[in-house]
Short mmCIF file of C-alpha atoms and ligand atoms in Angstrom, two decimals:
data_model
loop_
_atom_site.label_atom_id
_atom_site.label_comp_id
_atom_site.label_asym_id
_atom_site.label_seq_id
_atom_site.Cartn_x
_atom_site.Cartn_y
_atom_site.Cartn_z
CA UNK A 210 0.00 0.00 0.00
CA UNK A 211 1.06 3.58 -0.61
CA UNK A 212 0.86 6.15 2.17
CA UNK A 213 -2.20 8.44 1.91
CA UNK A 214 -0.05 11.57 2.15
CA UNK A 215 2.12 10.42 -0.73
CA UNK A 216 -0.96 9.79 -2.85
CA UNK A 217 -2.34 13.25 -2.15
CA UNK A 218 1.02 14.78 -3.00
CA UNK A 219 1.09 12.80 -6.24
CA UNK A 220 -2.42 14.01 -7.07
CA UNK A 221 -1.35 17.61 -6.52
CA UNK A 222 1.65 17.03 -8.77
CA UNK A 223 -0.59 15.59 -11.48
CA UNK A 224 -2.58 18.82 -11.48
CA UNK A 225 0.50 20.98 -11.97
CA UNK A 226 -0.21 21.59 -15.66
CA UNK A 227 -4.00 21.95 -15.34
CA UNK A 228 -5.64 25.34 -15.66
CA UNK A 229 -6.78 26.82 -12.35
CA UNK A 230 -10.32 25.90 -11.33
CA UNK A 231 -10.51 28.90 -9.01
CA UNK A 232 -9.33 32.48 -9.01
CA UNK A 233 -11.31 33.90 -11.93
CA UNK A 234 -8.62 33.69 -14.63
CA UNK A 235 -9.98 30.61 -16.39
CA UNK A 236 -12.70 31.89 -18.71
CA UNK A 237 -14.09 28.63 -20.00
CA UNK A 238 -14.79 25.15 -18.62
CA UNK A 239 -14.85 26.17 -14.93
CA UNK A 240 -17.12 28.48 -12.95
CA UNK A 241 -16.03 30.07 -9.71
CA UNK A 242 -18.36 31.93 -7.37
CA UNK A 243 -15.35 33.15 -5.41
CA UNK A 244 -17.06 31.95 -2.23
CA UNK A 245 -14.85 29.44 -0.43
CA UNK A 246 -17.62 28.33 1.96
CA UNK A 247 -19.92 27.43 -0.93
CA UNK A 248 -17.15 25.32 -2.48
CA UNK A 249 -16.42 23.65 0.83
CA UNK A 250 -20.00 22.55 1.47
CA UNK A 251 -20.21 21.28 -2.10
CA UNK A 252 -17.05 19.23 -1.69
CA UNK A 253 -18.22 17.77 1.61
CA UNK A 254 -21.59 16.75 0.19
CA UNK A 255 -19.85 15.30 -2.89
CA UNK A 256 -17.60 13.18 -0.71
CA UNK A 257 -20.28 12.02 1.66
CA UNK A 258 -22.59 10.82 -1.15
CA UNK A 259 -19.83 9.56 -3.46
CA UNK A 260 -20.71 5.92 -2.95
CA UNK A 261 -24.49 6.18 -3.19
CA UNK A 262 -26.14 4.88 -6.34
CA UNK A 263 -28.89 6.67 -8.24
CA UNK A 264 -29.61 3.44 -10.13
CA UNK A 265 -32.39 2.60 -7.71
CA UNK A 266 -34.13 5.48 -5.96
CA UNK A 267 -36.14 3.04 -3.84
CA UNK A 268 -32.85 1.98 -2.25
CA UNK A 269 -31.61 5.59 -2.00
CA UNK A 270 -34.72 7.74 -1.39
CA UNK A 271 -32.41 10.58 -0.30
CA UNK A 272 -31.34 11.00 -3.92
CA UNK A 273 -34.90 11.13 -5.18
CA UNK A 274 -35.78 13.73 -2.54
CA UNK A 275 -32.83 15.92 -3.56
CA UNK A 276 -33.60 15.51 -7.25
CA UNK A 277 -37.20 16.58 -6.65
CA UNK A 278 -36.06 19.63 -4.68
CA UNK A 279 -33.73 20.78 -7.46
CA UNK A 280 -36.30 20.14 -10.18
CA UNK A 281 -38.92 22.10 -8.22
CA UNK A 282 -36.58 25.06 -7.85
CA UNK A 283 -35.59 24.95 -11.51
CA UNK A 284 -39.27 24.89 -12.49
CA UNK A 285 -39.83 27.99 -10.39
CA UNK A 286 -36.88 29.85 -11.95
CA UNK A 287 -37.77 28.85 -15.51
CA UNK A 288 -41.42 29.70 -15.03
CA UNK A 289 -42.67 26.18 -15.71
CA UNK A 290 -46.45 25.66 -15.60
CA UNK A 291 -48.26 23.32 -13.21
CA UNK A 292 -47.69 19.73 -14.23
CA UNK A 293 -44.14 20.24 -15.52
CA UNK A 294 -41.65 17.40 -15.10
CA UNK A 295 -37.89 17.35 -14.70
CA UNK A 296 -34.89 15.09 -14.44
CA UNK A 297 -31.39 15.62 -13.09
CA UNK A 298 -28.70 14.45 -15.53
CA UNK A 299 -24.92 14.34 -15.55
CA UNK A 300 -24.42 17.45 -17.69
CA UNK A 301 -25.62 19.63 -20.52
CA UNK A 302 -24.82 17.08 -23.21
CA UNK A 303 -26.84 14.37 -21.50
CA UNK A 304 -29.80 16.73 -21.01
CA UNK A 305 -29.66 17.61 -24.70
CA UNK A 306 -29.37 14.00 -25.82
CA UNK A 307 -32.42 13.12 -23.73
CA UNK A 308 -34.41 16.06 -25.12
CA UNK A 309 -33.62 14.86 -28.65
CA UNK A 310 -34.42 11.25 -27.74
CA UNK A 311 -37.74 12.29 -26.19
CA UNK A 312 -38.68 14.19 -29.37
CA UNK A 313 -37.64 11.29 -31.59
CA UNK A 314 -39.72 8.77 -29.68
CA UNK A 315 -42.82 10.90 -29.14
CA UNK A 316 -45.69 8.44 -29.64
CA UNK A 317 -47.60 11.15 -31.53
CA UNK A 318 -44.97 11.29 -34.31
CA UNK A 319 -46.19 10.57 -37.85
CA UNK A 320 -44.84 7.73 -39.98
CA UNK A 321 -42.52 10.20 -41.78
CA UNK A 322 -41.16 11.50 -38.46
CA UNK A 323 -40.64 7.94 -37.22
CA UNK A 324 -38.95 6.74 -40.43
CA UNK A 325 -36.49 9.60 -40.85
CA UNK A 326 -36.60 11.96 -37.87
CA UNK A 327 -34.86 15.31 -38.26
CA UNK A 328 -34.32 18.47 -36.21
CA UNK A 329 -33.91 22.08 -37.36
CA UNK A 330 -31.03 23.84 -35.63
CA UNK A 331 -29.38 27.24 -35.87
CA UNK A 332 -25.72 26.74 -36.87
CA UNK A 333 -24.74 28.28 -33.54
CA UNK A 334 -26.19 25.50 -31.36
CA UNK A 335 -23.74 23.80 -29.05
CA UNK A 336 -21.84 20.81 -30.47
CA UNK A 337 -23.83 18.66 -28.02
CA UNK A 338 -26.61 18.69 -30.66
CA UNK A 339 -24.18 17.29 -33.26
CA UNK A 340 -23.41 14.57 -30.76
CA UNK A 341 -27.09 13.96 -30.04
CA UNK A 342 -27.78 13.73 -33.78
CA UNK A 343 -25.03 11.14 -34.09
CA UNK A 344 -25.91 9.08 -31.02
CA UNK A 345 -29.69 9.26 -31.19
CA UNK A 346 -30.02 9.08 -34.98
CA UNK A 347 -31.91 12.31 -35.62
CA UNK A 348 -30.79 14.08 -38.81
CA UNK A 349 -29.61 17.64 -38.10
CA UNK A 350 -30.74 20.34 -40.52
CA UNK A 351 -28.55 23.38 -39.88
CA UNK A 352 -29.84 26.85 -40.71
CA UNK A 353 -27.59 29.92 -40.93
CA UNK A 354 -28.03 32.60 -38.30
CA UNK A 355 -28.25 36.34 -38.91
CA UNK A 356 -24.68 37.33 -39.92
CA UNK A 357 -24.73 40.52 -37.82
CA UNK A 358 -26.60 39.56 -34.64
CA UNK A 359 -25.59 35.87 -34.69
CA UNK A 360 -29.15 35.04 -33.62
CA UNK A 361 -31.29 32.29 -35.15
CA UNK A 362 -33.35 33.29 -38.18
CA UNK A 363 -36.94 32.12 -37.48
CA UNK A 364 -38.14 32.56 -41.08
CA UNK A 365 -35.25 30.51 -42.45
CA UNK A 366 -35.82 27.87 -39.79
CA UNK A 367 -39.54 27.76 -40.65
CA UNK A 368 -38.59 27.19 -44.30
CA UNK A 369 -36.38 24.25 -43.25
CA UNK A 370 -39.16 22.43 -41.38
CA UNK A 371 -40.69 19.47 -43.24
CA UNK A 372 -42.77 16.40 -42.47
CA UNK A 373 -39.82 14.67 -40.81
CA UNK A 374 -39.00 17.45 -38.30
CA UNK A 375 -39.45 16.39 -34.68
CA UNK A 376 -37.65 19.27 -32.94
CA UNK A 377 -36.64 22.93 -33.22
CA UNK A 378 -33.89 24.34 -31.03
CA UNK A 379 -32.87 27.78 -29.79
CA UNK A 380 -30.19 28.83 -27.28
CA UNK A 381 -30.37 31.14 -24.27
CA UNK A 382 -27.66 32.15 -24.83
CA UNK A 383 -25.48 30.48 -27.48
CA UNK A 384 -22.06 29.39 -26.25
CA UNK A 385 -19.88 30.87 -28.99
CA UNK A 386 -21.49 34.34 -29.25
CA UNK A 387 -23.39 34.74 -25.98
CA UNK A 388 -26.64 35.91 -27.56
CA UNK A 389 -30.19 34.73 -26.96
CA UNK A 390 -32.07 33.39 -29.97
CA UNK A 391 -35.54 34.85 -30.68
CA UNK A 392 -37.34 32.15 -28.72
CA UNK A 393 -40.83 33.69 -29.03
CA UNK A 394 -40.61 33.65 -32.84
CA UNK A 395 -39.20 30.11 -32.82
CA UNK A 396 -42.08 29.04 -30.57
CA UNK A 397 -44.51 30.43 -33.16
CA UNK A 398 -42.85 28.30 -35.84
CA UNK A 399 -42.96 25.23 -33.59
CA UNK A 400 -46.61 25.92 -32.73
CA UNK A 401 -47.63 26.28 -36.40
CA UNK A 402 -46.13 22.90 -37.21
CA UNK A 403 -47.09 21.15 -33.98
CA UNK A 404 -43.47 20.25 -33.15
CA UNK A 405 -41.38 20.54 -30.02
CA UNK A 406 -39.10 23.47 -29.22
CA UNK A 407 -36.12 22.87 -26.94
CA UNK A 408 -34.35 25.85 -25.37
CA UNK A 409 -30.72 25.17 -24.58
CA UNK A 410 -30.18 27.27 -21.48
CA UNK A 411 -27.37 25.05 -20.21
CA UNK A 412 -25.10 28.04 -19.70
CA UNK A 413 -27.62 30.85 -19.18
CA UNK A 414 -30.47 29.21 -17.34
CA UNK A 415 -29.12 29.89 -13.84
CA UNK A 416 -28.15 33.49 -14.69
CA UNK A 417 -30.86 35.00 -16.88
CA UNK A 418 -33.70 34.54 -14.33
CA UNK A 419 -31.78 36.88 -12.02
CA UNK A 420 -31.15 39.66 -14.55
CA UNK A 421 -33.47 42.45 -15.63
CA UNK A 422 -34.14 43.19 -19.25
CA UNK A 423 -33.51 39.82 -20.93
CA UNK A 424 -36.06 39.00 -23.64
CA UNK A 425 -38.46 36.13 -22.77
CA UNK A 426 -36.91 32.74 -23.38
CA UNK A 427 -38.31 30.24 -20.84
CA UNK A 428 -41.59 28.40 -20.21
CA UNK A 429 -43.56 31.64 -20.07
CA UNK A 430 -43.54 31.24 -23.86
CA UNK A 431 -46.29 28.76 -24.58
CA UNK A 432 -44.48 26.85 -27.37
CA UNK A 433 -41.36 25.98 -25.34
CA UNK A 434 -41.53 22.22 -24.70
CA UNK A 435 -38.27 21.61 -22.85
CA UNK A 436 -35.30 23.47 -21.37
CA UNK A 437 -31.86 22.30 -20.30
CA UNK A 438 -30.02 24.17 -17.54
CA UNK A 439 -26.71 23.17 -15.96
CA UNK A 440 -25.98 23.58 -12.29
CA UNK A 441 -22.32 22.75 -12.83
CA UNK A 442 -21.96 26.02 -14.74
CA UNK A 443 -23.53 29.14 -13.22
CA UNK A 444 -25.05 27.17 -10.33
CA UNK A 445 -21.39 27.06 -9.20
CA UNK A 446 -21.73 23.42 -8.13
CA UNK A 447 -19.16 20.65 -8.62
CA UNK A 448 -19.21 19.00 -12.06
CA UNK A 449 -21.84 16.43 -12.97
CA UNK A 450 -25.25 18.10 -12.68
CA UNK A 451 -27.69 19.46 -15.23
CA UNK A 452 -31.48 19.59 -15.21
CA UNK A 453 -33.80 18.80 -18.11
CA UNK A 454 -37.31 20.17 -17.69
CA UNK A 455 -40.33 19.29 -19.82
CA UNK A 456 -43.54 21.31 -19.97
CA UNK A 457 -45.48 18.19 -18.96
CA UNK A 458 -44.81 14.62 -17.91
CA UNK A 459 -46.05 13.07 -21.15
CA UNK A 460 -43.42 14.99 -23.17
CA UNK A 461 -40.73 13.58 -20.89
CA UNK A 462 -41.90 9.98 -20.89
CA UNK A 463 -40.19 9.00 -24.13
CA UNK A 464 -36.70 9.46 -22.70
CA UNK A 465 -37.27 6.83 -20.00
CA UNK A 466 -35.93 3.33 -20.53
CA UNK A 467 -37.12 0.17 -18.86
CA UNK A 468 -36.01 -3.44 -19.22
CA UNK A 469 -37.29 -6.40 -17.22
CA UNK A 470 -36.67 -9.20 -19.72
CA UNK A 471 -33.45 -10.47 -18.20
CA UNK A 472 -32.69 -12.42 -15.02
CA UNK A 473 -31.51 -9.49 -12.87
CA UNK A 474 -33.23 -6.46 -11.32
CA UNK A 475 -35.83 -4.54 -13.30
CA UNK A 476 -33.93 -1.65 -14.83
CA UNK A 477 -35.86 1.59 -15.01
CA UNK A 478 -33.70 4.55 -15.99
CA UNK A 479 -34.74 8.15 -16.43
CA UNK A 480 -31.33 9.09 -17.86
CA UNK A 481 -28.57 7.55 -19.97
CA UNK A 482 -26.55 6.44 -16.99
CA UNK A 483 -27.64 3.47 -14.94
CA UNK A 484 -25.38 3.27 -11.92
CA UNK A 485 -24.59 6.87 -11.07
CA UNK A 486 -22.98 8.46 -8.06
CA UNK A 487 -25.28 10.55 -5.90
CA UNK A 488 -22.27 12.74 -5.11
CA UNK A 489 -22.77 15.47 -7.75
CA UNK A 490 -26.50 15.63 -7.01
CA UNK A 491 -25.91 15.99 -3.25
CA UNK A 492 -23.22 18.59 -3.91
CA UNK A 493 -25.59 20.59 -6.10
CA UNK A 494 -28.36 20.33 -3.53
CA UNK A 495 -25.99 21.58 -0.82
CA UNK A 496 -24.55 24.50 -2.82
CA UNK A 497 -27.96 25.59 -4.06
CA UNK A 498 -29.29 25.64 -0.50
CA UNK A 499 -26.22 27.44 0.73
CA UNK A 500 -26.33 30.21 -1.86
CA UNK A 501 -30.11 30.53 -2.11
CA UNK A 502 -31.93 32.68 -4.62
CA UNK A 503 -30.57 35.91 -3.14
CA UNK A 504 -27.03 34.60 -3.36
CA UNK A 505 -27.51 33.61 -6.99
CA UNK A 506 -29.07 36.97 -7.82
CA UNK A 507 -26.02 38.75 -6.50
CA UNK A 508 -23.57 36.42 -8.25
CA UNK A 509 -25.44 36.75 -11.55
CA UNK A 510 -25.54 40.52 -11.36
CA UNK A 511 -21.86 40.78 -10.47
CA UNK A 512 -20.92 38.54 -13.43
CA UNK A 513 -23.25 40.43 -15.77
CA UNK A 514 -21.90 43.85 -14.79
CA UNK A 515 -18.36 42.59 -15.27
CA UNK A 516 -19.26 41.27 -18.73
CA UNK A 517 -20.88 44.51 -19.87
CA UNK A 518 -18.03 46.56 -18.40
CA UNK A 519 -15.37 44.41 -20.05
CA UNK A 520 -17.14 44.63 -23.42
CA UNK A 521 -17.28 48.43 -23.14
CA UNK A 522 -13.64 48.75 -22.14
CA UNK A 523 -12.49 46.42 -24.91
CA UNK A 524 -14.35 48.56 -27.44
CA UNK A 525 -13.00 51.83 -25.98
CA UNK A 526 -9.36 51.18 -25.16
CA UNK A 527 -8.03 50.80 -28.71
CA UNK A 528 -6.40 47.43 -28.00
CA UNK A 529 -7.02 46.12 -31.49
CA UNK A 530 -9.98 44.15 -30.18
CA UNK A 531 -13.76 44.39 -30.41
CA UNK A 532 -16.71 42.39 -29.06
CA UNK A 533 -18.15 40.37 -31.93
CA UNK A 534 -21.65 41.25 -30.73
CA UNK A 535 -23.11 42.86 -27.59
CA UNK A 536 -23.46 40.14 -24.91
CA UNK A 537 -26.96 39.15 -23.71
CA UNK A 538 -25.72 37.31 -20.63
CA UNK A 539 -22.27 36.65 -19.16
CA UNK A 540 -20.48 35.30 -22.24
CA UNK A 541 -18.40 37.47 -24.52
CA UNK A 542 -16.86 36.72 -27.93
CA UNK A 543 -13.98 39.03 -28.77
CA UNK A 544 -12.26 39.39 -32.12
CA UNK A 545 -9.44 41.54 -33.51
CA UNK A 546 -10.02 44.78 -35.41
CA UNK A 547 -8.73 44.99 -38.98
CA UNK A 548 -5.67 47.06 -37.98
CA UNK A 549 -4.77 44.96 -34.91
CA UNK A 550 -1.57 43.53 -36.36
CA UNK A 551 -1.94 40.29 -34.39
CA UNK A 552 -4.44 37.44 -34.18
CA UNK A 553 -6.53 35.90 -31.41
CA UNK A 554 -4.45 32.72 -31.35
CA UNK A 555 -1.28 34.62 -30.46
CA UNK A 556 -3.23 36.59 -27.90
CA UNK A 557 -4.59 33.37 -26.36
CA UNK A 558 -1.05 31.96 -26.09
CA UNK A 559 0.31 35.15 -24.57
CA UNK A 560 -2.58 35.31 -22.08
CA UNK A 561 -1.99 31.66 -21.21
CA UNK A 562 1.65 32.38 -20.36
CA UNK A 563 0.32 35.02 -17.94
CA UNK A 564 -2.05 32.57 -16.23
CA UNK A 565 -5.27 33.32 -18.15
CA UNK A 566 -7.31 30.83 -20.19
CA UNK A 567 -8.99 32.66 -23.07
CA UNK A 568 -10.11 29.94 -25.48
CA UNK A 569 -9.79 30.66 -29.19
CA UNK A 570 -12.76 29.87 -31.46
CA UNK A 571 -12.05 29.07 -35.12
CA UNK A 572 -13.49 31.10 -38.02
CA UNK A 573 -16.95 29.76 -38.80
CA UNK A 574 -19.19 30.26 -41.84
CA UNK A 575 -17.74 33.65 -42.79
CA UNK A 576 -17.35 34.86 -39.19
CA UNK A 577 -13.88 35.75 -37.85
CA UNK A 578 -11.91 33.78 -35.27
CA UNK A 579 -12.61 34.96 -31.75
CA UNK A 580 -11.81 34.44 -28.10
CA UNK A 581 -14.43 32.95 -25.83
CA UNK A 582 -14.85 34.56 -22.40
CA UNK A 583 -17.35 33.11 -19.91
CA UNK A 584 -17.26 35.53 -16.99
CA UNK A 585 -18.15 34.23 -13.57
CA UNK A 586 -18.44 36.12 -10.32
CA UNK A 587 -14.80 35.46 -9.38
CA UNK A 588 -13.61 37.16 -12.58
CA UNK A 589 -15.40 40.43 -11.75
CA UNK A 590 -12.66 41.84 -9.49
CA UNK A 591 -10.07 40.88 -12.12
CA UNK A 592 -11.49 42.75 -15.11
CA UNK A 593 -8.91 45.53 -14.87
CA UNK A 594 -6.10 42.96 -14.58
CA UNK A 595 -7.45 41.21 -17.69
CA UNK A 596 -7.55 44.48 -19.61
CA UNK A 597 -3.91 45.07 -18.66
CA UNK A 598 -2.97 41.60 -19.91
CA UNK A 599 -4.78 42.27 -23.19
CA UNK A 600 -3.02 45.62 -23.55
CA UNK A 601 0.37 44.01 -22.91
C1 PLP B 945 -25.14 26.35 -24.39
C2 PLP B 945 -24.51 25.05 -24.00
N1 PLP B 945 -25.14 23.90 -24.26
C3 PLP B 945 -24.61 22.71 -23.92
C4 PLP B 945 -23.38 22.62 -23.31
C5 PLP B 945 -22.80 21.26 -22.99
O1 PLP B 945 -22.71 21.09 -21.61
P1 PLP B 945 -21.77 19.98 -20.95
O2 PLP B 945 -20.37 20.35 -21.29
O3 PLP B 945 -22.11 20.10 -19.50
O4 PLP B 945 -22.14 18.66 -21.49
C6 PLP B 945 -22.68 23.80 -23.04
C7 PLP B 945 -21.35 23.75 -22.42
O5 PLP B 945 -20.66 24.75 -22.32
C8 PLP B 945 -23.26 25.04 -23.38
O6 PLP B 945 -22.63 26.20 -23.15
#
């Protein structure tokens, strides 16, 4: 056996080349509230439920109780109507795959939808939809977005709908550009054709409810059938928790899977995983209780103000940079001006050598390369430092 201390030292050493998970200088992949106590309670809950198994909620009713609490709160924030249903999943991609699966297997689908199911997507949807298309076998029909606002084009999406379409999708906001698609107009299109509309709010769904002035995007719009929202992003919880909400339980039913025709236990899964640790769920439950709605409101507003302020300063300071589009939430895409004399890839490398992760995004369908900045609360006090790094 190896001594515990030596193992912990080795683990620390393994992390030496990882980006920092805390401190506000890593602007994608991790989300830091800057509140050490919130992290601590999350870690303790994660550890104490690490060995529990969500495979069978009758054996672990604690997990079902926590799942129901989180789903209830999410329904409140996303303005879900009475009778809504929700499921906790392992992350945004799993929520999206289940939303696509549920649309594909809707018992009301016509023969054409069953034979060759397709979904109409703005080109800016998260790559999780490409993955869902591949895994679940639903043909993706990509529709260009407005080249100036980077928002979905409802008329073009309407024109792309045909008898095989089972799902429309919009983002709130999109990952790459940080803008909210015109969900009300997309809901009209979905309503006219009697098809589902999923809103991918994986990254914005725990921020936008706390901000003033965002356009409507959640269940208050009648035609929205399902929404994904990740707690392991702006819920500031440890990784491994997203929530998929459906307007009603019958829309959700087709992503359940049951199998009893084998010699073991009856398997009844609401998600893709079977055995799953209750750790991330317990951690999310703990952090959400700790922060509460007031805590989240403050964190969201701090991150939003920092995002707007950074966008303004980038535009004003003559650094050779400009926001690609005004941010609707807490995500910012930044590109170089024509006379910059350098490119975003060099800038990303230089920032990295100064301890900042600013992820480059490749040119896409006529748009320029850009840097992706997801601002969390812990980045807010570092905006000036970031501007100095960019200037350097
Ligand atoms: C809008 C959006 N959708 C989906 C995802 C995928 O989430 P995950 O990485 O948790 O699977 C992300 C991740 O950043 C996202 O921003």
